[in-house]
Amino acid sequence: MIKEKMDRLKDMRGGNLILIAIFSSIIVAVMITGLGMAYYQTKIRDMGLVDEQTNKSYAQHYALIAGDDDDYFWDSVYKGALEKGKNQDVYVERFGENLPLDYSVRELLKMAIAARVDGIILKAGDDSETTALIDKATDAGIPVVTVLQDAPKSKRQSFIGVNHYSFGKKYGKQVLDAADQSFSKVLVLLDEDGAGKNQNIILSGIREVLDGAKIATETLAIDRQSAFSSEEAIREVIVDTENMPDAIICLNTVDTVCAYQALVDLNKVGEVEIIGYYDSDIVLEAVNKGIIHSTIAINTEQMGSYCVEALVQYKKTGNVNKNILVNSQLITREEGRR
Amino acid sequence: MSLKLKSDFTIRTKLVLIFTFASVIVFGVNLYMYSNINSDLKVIENVYLSNRSLNELGGVLGEVQDSMYEYLNTKSSAALEEYYRSGQEFSSYLDDMNGAASEDYASLMEKNIRNMSLEYLEEAETAVTAKRGRNIEKYKESYENATDTYQYISTYIYSLNNEQFRDNSNNYEILLVSLKYLEIITTVILFVITALNIILIMFFTNSITTPLRRLAKAADEVAGGNLDVLLADTQYNDEVGVVSKAFNKMTVSIRDYIAKLKESMESESRAKEKELVMETHLKDAQLKYLQAQINPHFLFNTLNAGVQLAMMEEAENTGIFIEKMAEFFRYNIKKISEDASLREEIELVESYIYIMNVRFSGEIDFRKEIDESLLEARIPSMVLQPIVENAVSYGIRGIEWAGLITLSVSSTESGVLIRIQDNGRGMTEETIAKVMNGELKKEDSDKNSNGIGLGNVISRLKLYFGTEDVFEIRSGGTDHGTEVLISIPASGISGLSEADRRIEQVSK
């Protein structure tokens, strides 16, 4: 009797076991399939196959045209403009970036006009052709703001730039800060091709400060049209030990990096002070190491942000400040560490 | 599905269910995986499609440019027609293109291409119109503008194509790798699921074969003679469940049948045995009786003649004596094969004592202590007289003191107690045991006996009442008298005795 009861119990347990087995295997099957597929999906996503086409659309499309020189600077400006734009339902395109050919600013401007963008942010030139194109754009209803370099004769809506004179004075003060008794000569690296007006204002700012300290200011114009000229020119200056300046002032990032690299390569660190431009990572590192005395940076993200703000404001109100100045900031070794 | 429902499935249904279930799982997993691969392929395919359409767009744009140039160059109407046609086609392409400012660079380029193309078409239209209007200055300028834009668009298309192709190549590599992953993952999943299915199938088949094995084992036991096997009730109502239940019914009914058969055989043989014993005793008694008498009718007639003769001679005592003798013998003849009432038996004892007292001139003092209400109780005939005869012959004959025999009938809790007591020589324990076991043979030649021994009496009493302790002999030992006790069970007091009933049953 007891055995029978046991058997019966076993039977019932057997029935339940089957049910449990069915359900648990369904669950396990679903789970393992889900897990496997989830693993697969993450693997694919890691590899980037599933194109995450966010495809977020914006109400307006602005073009940022800056040419291809000094990428550090313009990357940062673009970053500021893009972030600001996204807050205002504007997408800012770094115009021409994906094209296989290097187009000039003027050609890119033509394209932007043809592409009927909603606004143009332009590093302008002072030439008449650019001015005419800016006028053509504004005539076609596309507002244009110039940035860093102005086209004052054009119908551009606004200029976002820096006070070059005070910018130059800042440079001068840094030279004084770095100077000891033996300081007698400072070399300023300039562009040969143009944008002459801004350069000259900066230079006069520097001279204003250094003349008072009886330090001679020399300039070296570098031909930007031929490739790699910057690096060669700076090297020549440093190799020439007799006429070597006590300090070199660089007005752009490329010059700054070249000067720094030349010092390191030629083992002249400490003999020549560099007052650099901009706060790219390489430059910041050099400041930290003490190879570059200090850098003066334009708040580039702010600059980009102002450009977008100016365009948005103009679009909204039909009016905007003709000149907007961006802060500049000094980065010394102590600040660089931070 | 509930347990109840499942239990009602037949094996066939169960098997079908298992295999369907297993197939569905594997099928589902495969389906899911193929859909995954397909969606991945679709991503690639989409980009390739856009590549192709971009190439077509570039082709049509070239046609527009060529036909415009041709028209401006030759002013041929065929070229104009071609220009309008290709312009129309080009426009239709543009309608499908993205016009929104999008984060995605490809979409953004598409927008730029679209807008530049619209600009280009306007410029081209202006050029063509100016050519018609012979505005040489204007059409030349517009043509140059259009050509510039044309080149920009071509660059853009080329660039976008390039970008997409690069992406596609990347994606293709990734897809290859991901397909490898998918292969491994799919294999693992299918492997696990197959293992699960096997376990599941084992469970199921177990649920089918376990009752079968149990059934086979039970059948073996039954074959080995053990009919007390009862299969556990399976909760399955499948084929095996049905067979199990039938098996259970079969064993139960076989068991019942065998039990009935055994019982009826037993009772039959018991009855036959009893009948035989009874018959033997009757035969024995009758034989003894026949030996003891010679033509009783002649004896009665003779005795009756003697009674009449005594009356005529006015010898009253002699008359009574002879009459009692006649009664005694008549009773003997009549009653030997039947049972009798206690009253008849006691009357017989009285006749016997009277005869004996006449014979031995009043030596025996016989006393009765009788509950009159019990006198109708039935007992086998010729029981009391042989006992009293024994008390006379072996108890009080030849003793120095006055002999006394007491007969008492009283009711007890369990029935009626008959006690015959004498104050004679008594019996040793040994003799009592011998008498009780029937080992003491009475001498047949005893001239004072009517021929029925104690052994016979005891046997008949036991048979009649169907119990062993109906008869008891007690004695205080030599010279301390003997006491015989007959306990009649209550069931034997009136009507048919138990033994009679049993015998009747058997003979039916």
PDB file of N, CA and C in Angstrom, chain B residues 183-262:
ATOM      1  N   GLU B 183      26.635  33.587 -36.876  1.00  0.00           N
ATOM      2  CA  GLU B 183      26.749  32.153 -37.092  1.00  0.00           C
ATOM      3  C   GLU B 183      27.050  31.449 -35.769  1.00  0.00           C
ATOM      4  N   ILE B 184      28.034  32.005 -35.052  1.00  0.00           N
ATOM      5  CA  ILE B 184      28.431  31.387 -33.779  1.00  0.00           C
ATOM      6  C   ILE B 184      27.275  31.436 -32.777  1.00  0.00           C
ATOM      7  N   ILE B 185      26.694  32.633 -32.666  1.00  0.00           N
ATOM      8  CA  ILE B 185      25.608  32.799 -31.691  1.00  0.00           C
ATOM      9  C   ILE B 185      24.452  31.868 -32.024  1.00  0.00           C
ATOM     10  N   THR B 186      24.105  31.833 -33.329  1.00  0.00           N
ATOM     11  CA  THR B 186      23.001  30.974 -33.752  1.00  0.00           C
ATOM     12  C   THR B 186      23.299  29.516 -33.427  1.00  0.00           C
ATOM     13  N   THR B 187      24.550  29.120 -33.700  1.00  0.00           N
ATOM     14  CA  THR B 187      24.910  27.728 -33.417  1.00  0.00           C
ATOM     15  C   THR B 187      24.748  27.427 -31.934  1.00  0.00           C
ATOM     16  N   VAL B 188      25.255  28.348 -31.108  1.00  0.00           N
ATOM     17  CA  VAL B 188      25.161  28.135 -29.665  1.00  0.00           C
ATOM     18  C   VAL B 188      23.700  28.038 -29.237  1.00  0.00           C
ATOM     19  N   ILE B 189      22.900  28.991 -29.731  1.00  0.00           N
ATOM     20  CA  ILE B 189      21.487  29.007 -29.341  1.00  0.00           C
ATOM     21  C   ILE B 189      20.796  27.713 -29.770  1.00  0.00           C
ATOM     22  N   LEU B 190      21.037  27.332 -31.020  1.00  0.00           N
ATOM     23  CA  LEU B 190      20.373  26.116 -31.510  1.00  0.00           C
ATOM     24  C   LEU B 190      20.836  24.900 -30.717  1.00  0.00           C
ATOM     25  N   PHE B 191      22.115  24.894 -30.377  1.00  0.00           N
ATOM     26  CA  PHE B 191      22.666  23.781 -29.606  1.00  0.00           C
ATOM     27  C   PHE B 191      21.953  23.673 -28.252  1.00  0.00           C
ATOM     28  N   VAL B 192      21.871  24.814 -27.569  1.00  0.00           N
ATOM     29  CA  VAL B 192      21.222  24.822 -26.255  1.00  0.00           C
ATOM     30  C   VAL B 192      19.766  24.384 -26.377  1.00  0.00           C
ATOM     31  N   ILE B 193      19.103  24.924 -27.407  1.00  0.00           N
ATOM     32  CA  ILE B 193      17.677  24.609 -27.547  1.00  0.00           C
ATOM     33  C   ILE B 193      17.487  23.140 -27.901  1.00  0.00           C
ATOM     34  N   THR B 194      18.387  22.623 -28.719  1.00  0.00           N
ATOM     35  CA  THR B 194      18.297  21.193 -29.038  1.00  0.00           C
ATOM     36  C   THR B 194      18.467  20.361 -27.772  1.00  0.00           C
ATOM     37  N   ALA B 195      19.445  20.759 -26.942  1.00  0.00           N
ATOM     38  CA  ALA B 195      19.663  20.039 -25.687  1.00  0.00           C
ATOM     39  C   ALA B 195      18.396  20.092 -24.832  1.00  0.00           C
ATOM     40  N   LEU B 196      17.808  21.284 -24.767  1.00  0.00           N
ATOM     41  CA  LEU B 196      16.573  21.448 -23.999  1.00  0.00           C
ATOM     42  C   LEU B 196      15.488  20.522 -24.526  1.00  0.00           C
ATOM     43  N   ASN B 197      15.387  20.499 -25.856  1.00  0.00           N
ATOM     44  CA  ASN B 197      14.360  19.672 -26.472  1.00  0.00           C
ATOM     45  C   ASN B 197      14.560  18.212 -26.129  1.00  0.00           C
ATOM     46  N   ILE B 198      15.831  17.790 -26.151  1.00  0.00           N
ATOM     47  CA  ILE B 198      16.110  16.379 -25.855  1.00  0.00           C
ATOM     48  C   ILE B 198      15.683  16.069 -24.418  1.00  0.00           C
ATOM     49  N   ILE B 199      16.035  16.975 -23.502  1.00  0.00           N
ATOM     50  CA  ILE B 199      15.653  16.765 -22.103  1.00  0.00           C
ATOM     51  C   ILE B 199      14.134  16.673 -21.990  1.00  0.00           C
ATOM     52  N   LEU B 200      13.486  17.588 -22.693  1.00  0.00           N
ATOM     53  CA  LEU B 200      12.029  17.636 -22.653  1.00  0.00           C
ATOM     54  C   LEU B 200      11.422  16.334 -23.180  1.00  0.00           C
ATOM     55  N   ILE B 201      11.980  15.882 -24.291  1.00  0.00           N
ATOM     56  CA  ILE B 201      11.458  14.656 -24.899  1.00  0.00           C
ATOM     57  C   ILE B 201      11.690  13.477 -23.962  1.00  0.00           C
ATOM     58  N   MET B 202      12.860  13.499 -23.275  1.00  0.00           N
ATOM     59  CA  MET B 202      13.128  12.427 -22.318  1.00  0.00           C
ATOM     60  C   MET B 202      12.080  12.423 -21.203  1.00  0.00           C
ATOM     61  N   PHE B 203      11.763  13.623 -20.744  1.00  0.00           N
ATOM     62  CA  PHE B 203      10.731  13.739 -19.705  1.00  0.00           C
ATOM     63  C   PHE B 203       9.416  13.135 -20.189  1.00  0.00           C
ATOM     64  N   PHE B 204       9.049  13.543 -21.401  1.00  0.00           N
ATOM     65  CA  PHE B 204       7.770  13.104 -21.940  1.00  0.00           C
ATOM     66  C   PHE B 204       7.720  11.590 -22.112  1.00  0.00           C
ATOM     67  N   THR B 205       8.784  11.072 -22.740  1.00  0.00           N
ATOM     68  CA  THR B 205       8.775   9.639 -23.006  1.00  0.00           C
ATOM     69  C   THR B 205       8.795   8.870 -21.692  1.00  0.00           C
ATOM     70  N   ASN B 206       9.475   9.442 -20.708  1.00  0.00           N
ATOM     71  CA  ASN B 206       9.468   8.813 -19.390  1.00  0.00           C
ATOM     72  C   ASN B 206       8.047   8.705 -18.853  1.00  0.00           C
ATOM     73  N   SER B 207       7.298   9.770 -19.035  1.00  0.00           N
ATOM     74  CA  SER B 207       5.924   9.764 -18.527  1.00  0.00           C
ATOM     75  C   SER B 207       5.097   8.709 -19.241  1.00  0.00           C
ATOM     76  N   ILE B 208       5.555   8.335 -20.448  1.00  0.00           N
ATOM     77  CA  ILE B 208       4.831   7.288 -21.174  1.00  0.00           C
ATOM     78  C   ILE B 208       5.317   5.903 -20.752  1.00  0.00           C
ATOM     79  N   THR B 209       6.649   5.760 -20.643  1.00  0.00           N
ATOM     80  CA  THR B 209       7.195   4.409 -20.429  1.00  0.00           C
ATOM     81  C   THR B 209       7.154   3.979 -18.966  1.00  0.00           C
ATOM     82  N   THR B 210       7.201   4.930 -18.025  1.00  0.00           N
ATOM     83  CA  THR B 210       7.199   4.531 -16.615  1.00  0.00           C
ATOM     84  C   THR B 210       5.960   3.709 -16.257  1.00  0.00           C
ATOM     85  N   PRO B 211       4.749   4.203 -16.589  1.00  0.00           N
ATOM     86  CA  PRO B 211       3.574   3.361 -16.296  1.00  0.00           C
ATOM     87  C   PRO B 211       3.637   2.016 -17.004  1.00  0.00           C
ATOM     88  N   LEU B 212       4.206   2.005 -18.216  1.00  0.00           N
ATOM     89  CA  LEU B 212       4.306   0.740 -18.952  1.00  0.00           C
ATOM     90  C   LEU B 212       5.194  -0.245 -18.203  1.00  0.00           C
ATOM     91  N   ARG B 213       6.353   0.271 -17.735  1.00  0.00           N
ATOM     92  CA  ARG B 213       7.279  -0.597 -16.994  1.00  0.00           C
ATOM     93  C   ARG B 213       6.597  -1.123 -15.737  1.00  0.00           C
ATOM     94  N   ARG B 214       5.872  -0.201 -15.069  1.00  0.00           N
ATOM     95  CA  ARG B 214       5.190  -0.603 -13.838  1.00  0.00           C
ATOM     96  C   ARG B 214       4.164  -1.700 -14.150  1.00  0.00           C
ATOM     97  N   LEU B 215       3.479  -1.516 -15.276  1.00  0.00           N
ATOM     98  CA  LEU B 215       2.471  -2.489 -15.672  1.00  0.00           C
ATOM     99  C   LEU B 215       3.124  -3.846 -15.931  1.00  0.00           C
ATOM    100  N   ALA B 216       4.262  -3.828 -16.641  1.00  0.00           N
ATOM    101  CA  ALA B 216       4.949  -5.080 -16.952  1.00  0.00           C
ATOM    102  C   ALA B 216       5.394  -5.772 -15.672  1.00  0.00           C
ATOM    103  N   LYS B 217       5.896  -4.997 -14.717  1.00  0.00           N
ATOM    104  CA  LYS B 217       6.368  -5.562 -13.461  1.00  0.00           C
ATOM    105  C   LYS B 217       5.198  -6.225 -12.715  1.00  0.00           C
ATOM    106  N   ALA B 218       4.076  -5.493 -12.703  1.00  0.00           N
ATOM    107  CA  ALA B 218       2.899  -6.025 -12.014  1.00  0.00           C
ATOM    108  C   ALA B 218       2.434  -7.313 -12.670  1.00  0.00           C
ATOM    109  N   ALA B 219       2.464  -7.326 -14.013  1.00  0.00           N
ATOM    110  CA  ALA B 219       2.044  -8.520 -14.732  1.00  0.00           C
ATOM    111  C   ALA B 219       2.947  -9.701 -14.383  1.00  0.00           C
ATOM    112  N   ASP B 220       4.261  -9.403 -14.262  1.00  0.00           N
ATOM    113  CA  ASP B 220       5.213 -10.441 -13.866  1.00  0.00           C
ATOM    114  C   ASP B 220       4.842 -11.007 -12.499  1.00  0.00           C
ATOM    115  N   GLU B 221       4.514 -10.125 -11.592  1.00  0.00           N
ATOM    116  CA  GLU B 221       4.177 -10.578 -10.242  1.00  0.00           C
ATOM    117  C   GLU B 221       2.929 -11.442 -10.245  1.00  0.00           C
ATOM    118  N   VAL B 222       1.941 -10.998 -11.025  1.00  0.00           N
ATOM    119  CA  VAL B 222       0.724 -11.788 -11.122  1.00  0.00           C
ATOM    120  C   VAL B 222       1.039 -13.169 -11.687  1.00  0.00           C
ATOM    121  N   ALA B 223       1.902 -13.178 -12.700  1.00  0.00           N
ATOM    122  CA  ALA B 223       2.298 -14.451 -13.297  1.00  0.00           C
ATOM    123  C   ALA B 223       3.008 -15.327 -12.274  1.00  0.00           C
ATOM    124  N   GLY B 224       3.739 -14.686 -11.371  1.00  0.00           N
ATOM    125  CA  GLY B 224       4.442 -15.423 -10.324  1.00  0.00           C
ATOM    126  C   GLY B 224       3.521 -15.855  -9.200  1.00  0.00           C
ATOM    127  N   GLY B 225       2.225 -15.518  -9.272  1.00  0.00           N
ATOM    128  CA  GLY B 225       1.272 -16.014  -8.295  1.00  0.00           C
ATOM    129  C   GLY B 225       0.840 -14.993  -7.268  1.00  0.00           C
ATOM    130  N   ASN B 226       1.463 -13.840  -7.264  1.00  0.00           N
ATOM    131  CA  ASN B 226       1.072 -12.829  -6.278  1.00  0.00           C
ATOM    132  C   ASN B 226      -0.065 -11.995  -6.844  1.00  0.00           C
ATOM    133  N   LEU B 227      -1.270 -12.295  -6.312  1.00  0.00           N
ATOM    134  CA  LEU B 227      -2.431 -11.586  -6.849  1.00  0.00           C
ATOM    135  C   LEU B 227      -2.715 -10.294  -6.106  1.00  0.00           C
ATOM    136  N   ASP B 228      -1.901 -10.032  -5.060  1.00  0.00           N
ATOM    137  CA  ASP B 228      -2.174  -8.837  -4.249  1.00  0.00           C
ATOM    138  C   ASP B 228      -1.555  -7.582  -4.850  1.00  0.00           C
ATOM    139  N   VAL B 229      -1.222  -7.631  -6.132  1.00  0.00           N
ATOM    140  CA  VAL B 229      -0.618  -6.456  -6.767  1.00  0.00           C
ATOM    141  C   VAL B 229      -1.736  -5.515  -7.191  1.00  0.00           C
ATOM    142  N   LEU B 230      -1.584  -4.261  -6.832  1.00  0.00           N
ATOM    143  CA  LEU B 230      -2.541  -3.276  -7.322  1.00  0.00           C
ATOM    144  C   LEU B 230      -1.733  -2.134  -7.894  1.00  0.00           C
ATOM    145  N   LEU B 231      -1.978  -1.822  -9.140  1.00  0.00           N
ATOM    146  CA  LEU B 231      -1.189  -0.749  -9.771  1.00  0.00           C
ATOM    147  C   LEU B 231      -1.609   0.589  -9.215  1.00  0.00           C
ATOM    148  N   ALA B 232      -0.641   1.453  -9.064  1.00  0.00           N
ATOM    149  CA  ALA B 232      -0.977   2.813  -8.646  1.00  0.00           C
ATOM    150  C   ALA B 232      -1.809   3.430  -9.748  1.00  0.00           C
ATOM    151  N   ASP B 233      -2.828   4.152  -9.328  1.00  0.00           N
ATOM    152  CA  ASP B 233      -3.666   4.833 -10.312  1.00  0.00           C
ATOM    153  C   ASP B 233      -2.843   5.899 -10.997  1.00  0.00           C
ATOM    154  N   THR B 234      -2.655   5.775 -12.302  1.00  0.00           N
ATOM    155  CA  THR B 234      -1.924   6.861 -12.966  1.00  0.00           C
ATOM    156  C   THR B 234      -2.907   7.986 -13.186  1.00  0.00           C
ATOM    157  N   GLN B 235      -2.388   9.215 -13.220  1.00  0.00           N
ATOM    158  CA  GLN B 235      -3.316  10.316 -13.448  1.00  0.00           C
ATOM    159  C   GLN B 235      -3.482  10.565 -14.930  1.00  0.00           C
ATOM    160  N   TYR B 236      -2.805   9.731 -15.740  1.00  0.00           N
ATOM    161  CA  TYR B 236      -2.943   9.905 -17.185  1.00  0.00           C
ATOM    162  C   TYR B 236      -4.121   9.092 -17.681  1.00  0.00           C
ATOM    163  N   ASN B 237      -4.848   9.689 -18.595  1.00  0.00           N
ATOM    164  CA  ASN B 237      -5.947   8.951 -19.187  1.00  0.00           C
ATOM    165  C   ASN B 237      -5.578   8.484 -20.577  1.00  0.00           C
ATOM    166  N   ASP B 238      -4.300   8.321 -20.802  1.00  0.00           N
ATOM    167  CA  ASP B 238      -3.889   7.876 -22.124  1.00  0.00           C
ATOM    168  C   ASP B 238      -4.049   6.350 -22.222  1.00  0.00           C
ATOM    169  N   GLU B 239      -3.528   5.807 -23.323  1.00  0.00           N
ATOM    170  CA  GLU B 239      -3.707   4.386 -23.582  1.00  0.00           C
ATOM    171  C   GLU B 239      -3.163   3.547 -22.421  1.00  0.00           C
ATOM    172  N   VAL B 240      -1.997   3.923 -21.928  1.00  0.00           N
ATOM    173  CA  VAL B 240      -1.396   3.157 -20.843  1.00  0.00           C
ATOM    174  C   VAL B 240      -2.274   3.246 -19.592  1.00  0.00           C
ATOM    175  N   GLY B 241      -2.830   4.440 -19.373  1.00  0.00           N
ATOM    176  CA  GLY B 241      -3.713   4.624 -18.226  1.00  0.00           C
ATOM    177  C   GLY B 241      -4.893   3.668 -18.317  1.00  0.00           C
ATOM    178  N   VAL B 242      -5.463   3.555 -19.510  1.00  0.00           N
ATOM    179  CA  VAL B 242      -6.616   2.666 -19.704  1.00  0.00           C
ATOM    180  C   VAL B 242      -6.216   1.212 -19.420  1.00  0.00           C
ATOM    181  N   VAL B 243      -5.064   0.818 -19.957  1.00  0.00           N
ATOM    182  CA  VAL B 243      -4.601  -0.554 -19.750  1.00  0.00           C
ATOM    183  C   VAL B 243      -4.360  -0.804 -18.265  1.00  0.00           C
ATOM    184  N   SER B 244      -3.760   0.158 -17.595  1.00  0.00           N
ATOM    185  CA  SER B 244      -3.466   0.011 -16.162  1.00  0.00           C
ATOM    186  C   SER B 244      -4.751  -0.217 -15.387  1.00  0.00           C
ATOM    187  N   LYS B 245      -5.761   0.586 -15.721  1.00  0.00           N
ATOM    188  CA  LYS B 245      -7.020   0.465 -14.995  1.00  0.00           C
ATOM    189  C   LYS B 245      -7.643  -0.908 -15.239  1.00  0.00           C
ATOM    190  N   ALA B 246      -7.615  -1.354 -16.504  1.00  0.00           N
ATOM    191  CA  ALA B 246      -8.166  -2.660 -16.839  1.00  0.00           C
ATOM    192  C   ALA B 246      -7.416  -3.753 -16.072  1.00  0.00           C
ATOM    193  N   PHE B 247      -6.101  -3.598 -15.982  1.00  0.00           N
ATOM    194  CA  PHE B 247      -5.281  -4.568 -15.266  1.00  0.00           C
ATOM    195  C   PHE B 247      -5.707  -4.645 -13.803  1.00  0.00           C
ATOM    196  N   ASN B 248      -5.893  -3.446 -13.217  1.00  0.00           N
ATOM    197  CA  ASN B 248      -6.319  -3.400 -11.821  1.00  0.00           C
ATOM    198  C   ASN B 248      -7.631  -4.145 -11.614  1.00  0.00           C
ATOM    199  N   LYS B 249      -8.588  -3.867 -12.498  1.00  0.00           N
ATOM    200  CA  LYS B 249      -9.896  -4.511 -12.397  1.00  0.00           C
ATOM    201  C   LYS B 249      -9.748  -6.019 -12.486  1.00  0.00           C
ATOM    202  N   MET B 250      -8.884  -6.433 -13.423  1.00  0.00           N
ATOM    203  CA  MET B 250      -8.686  -7.865 -13.654  1.00  0.00           C
ATOM    204  C   MET B 250      -8.142  -8.536 -12.399  1.00  0.00           C
ATOM    205  N   THR B 251      -7.098  -7.981 -11.812  1.00  0.00           N
ATOM    206  CA  THR B 251      -6.510  -8.627 -10.638  1.00  0.00           C
ATOM    207  C   THR B 251      -7.514  -8.681  -9.494  1.00  0.00           C
ATOM    208  N   VAL B 252      -8.269  -7.582  -9.335  1.00  0.00           N
ATOM    209  CA  VAL B 252      -9.243  -7.568  -8.240  1.00  0.00           C
ATOM    210  C   VAL B 252     -10.273  -8.676  -8.440  1.00  0.00           C
ATOM    211  N   SER B 253     -10.774  -8.793  -9.668  1.00  0.00           N
ATOM    212  CA  SER B 253     -11.834  -9.789  -9.865  1.00  0.00           C
ATOM    213  C   SER B 253     -11.293 -11.208  -9.771  1.00  0.00           C
ATOM    214  N   ILE B 254     -10.038 -11.405 -10.242  1.00  0.00           N
ATOM    215  CA  ILE B 254      -9.435 -12.749 -10.088  1.00  0.00           C
ATOM    216  C   ILE B 254      -9.327 -13.096  -8.613  1.00  0.00           C
ATOM    217  N   ARG B 255      -8.890 -12.112  -7.844  1.00  0.00           N
ATOM    218  CA  ARG B 255      -8.691 -12.336  -6.416  1.00  0.00           C
ATOM    219  C   ARG B 255     -10.032 -12.697  -5.760  1.00  0.00           C
ATOM    220  N   ASP B 256     -11.064 -11.927  -6.097  1.00  0.00           N
ATOM    221  CA  ASP B 256     -12.384 -12.172  -5.511  1.00  0.00           C
ATOM    222  C   ASP B 256     -12.876 -13.578  -5.874  1.00  0.00           C
ATOM    223  N   TYR B 257     -12.693 -13.902  -7.127  1.00  0.00           N
ATOM    224  CA  TYR B 257     -13.201 -15.192  -7.597  1.00  0.00           C
ATOM    225  C   TYR B 257     -12.516 -16.329  -6.867  1.00  0.00           C
ATOM    226  N   ILE B 258     -11.196 -16.229  -6.732  1.00  0.00           N
ATOM    227  CA  ILE B 258     -10.447 -17.291  -6.057  1.00  0.00           C
ATOM    228  C   ILE B 258     -10.880 -17.398  -4.601  1.00  0.00           C
ATOM    229  N   ALA B 259     -11.094 -16.253  -3.969  1.00  0.00           N
ATOM    230  CA  ALA B 259     -11.496 -16.265  -2.556  1.00  0.00           C
ATOM    231  C   ALA B 259     -12.838 -16.976  -2.392  1.00  0.00           C
ATOM    232  N   LYS B 260     -13.792 -16.649  -3.286  1.00  0.00           N
ATOM    233  CA  LYS B 260     -15.122 -17.253  -3.207  1.00  0.00           C
ATOM    234  C   LYS B 260     -15.031 -18.768  -3.374  1.00  0.00           C
ATOM    235  N   LEU B 261     -14.267 -19.143  -4.370  1.00  0.00           N
ATOM    236  CA  LEU B 261     -14.108 -20.550  -4.674  1.00  0.00           C
ATOM    237  C   LEU B 261     -13.565 -21.302  -3.469  1.00  0.00           C
ATOM    238  N   LYS B 262     -12.541 -20.722  -2.869  1.00  0.00           N
ATOM    239  CA  LYS B 262     -11.872 -21.345  -1.732  1.00  0.00           C
ATOM    240  C   LYS B 262     -12.860 -21.520  -0.587  1.00  0.00           C
TER     241      LYS B 262
END
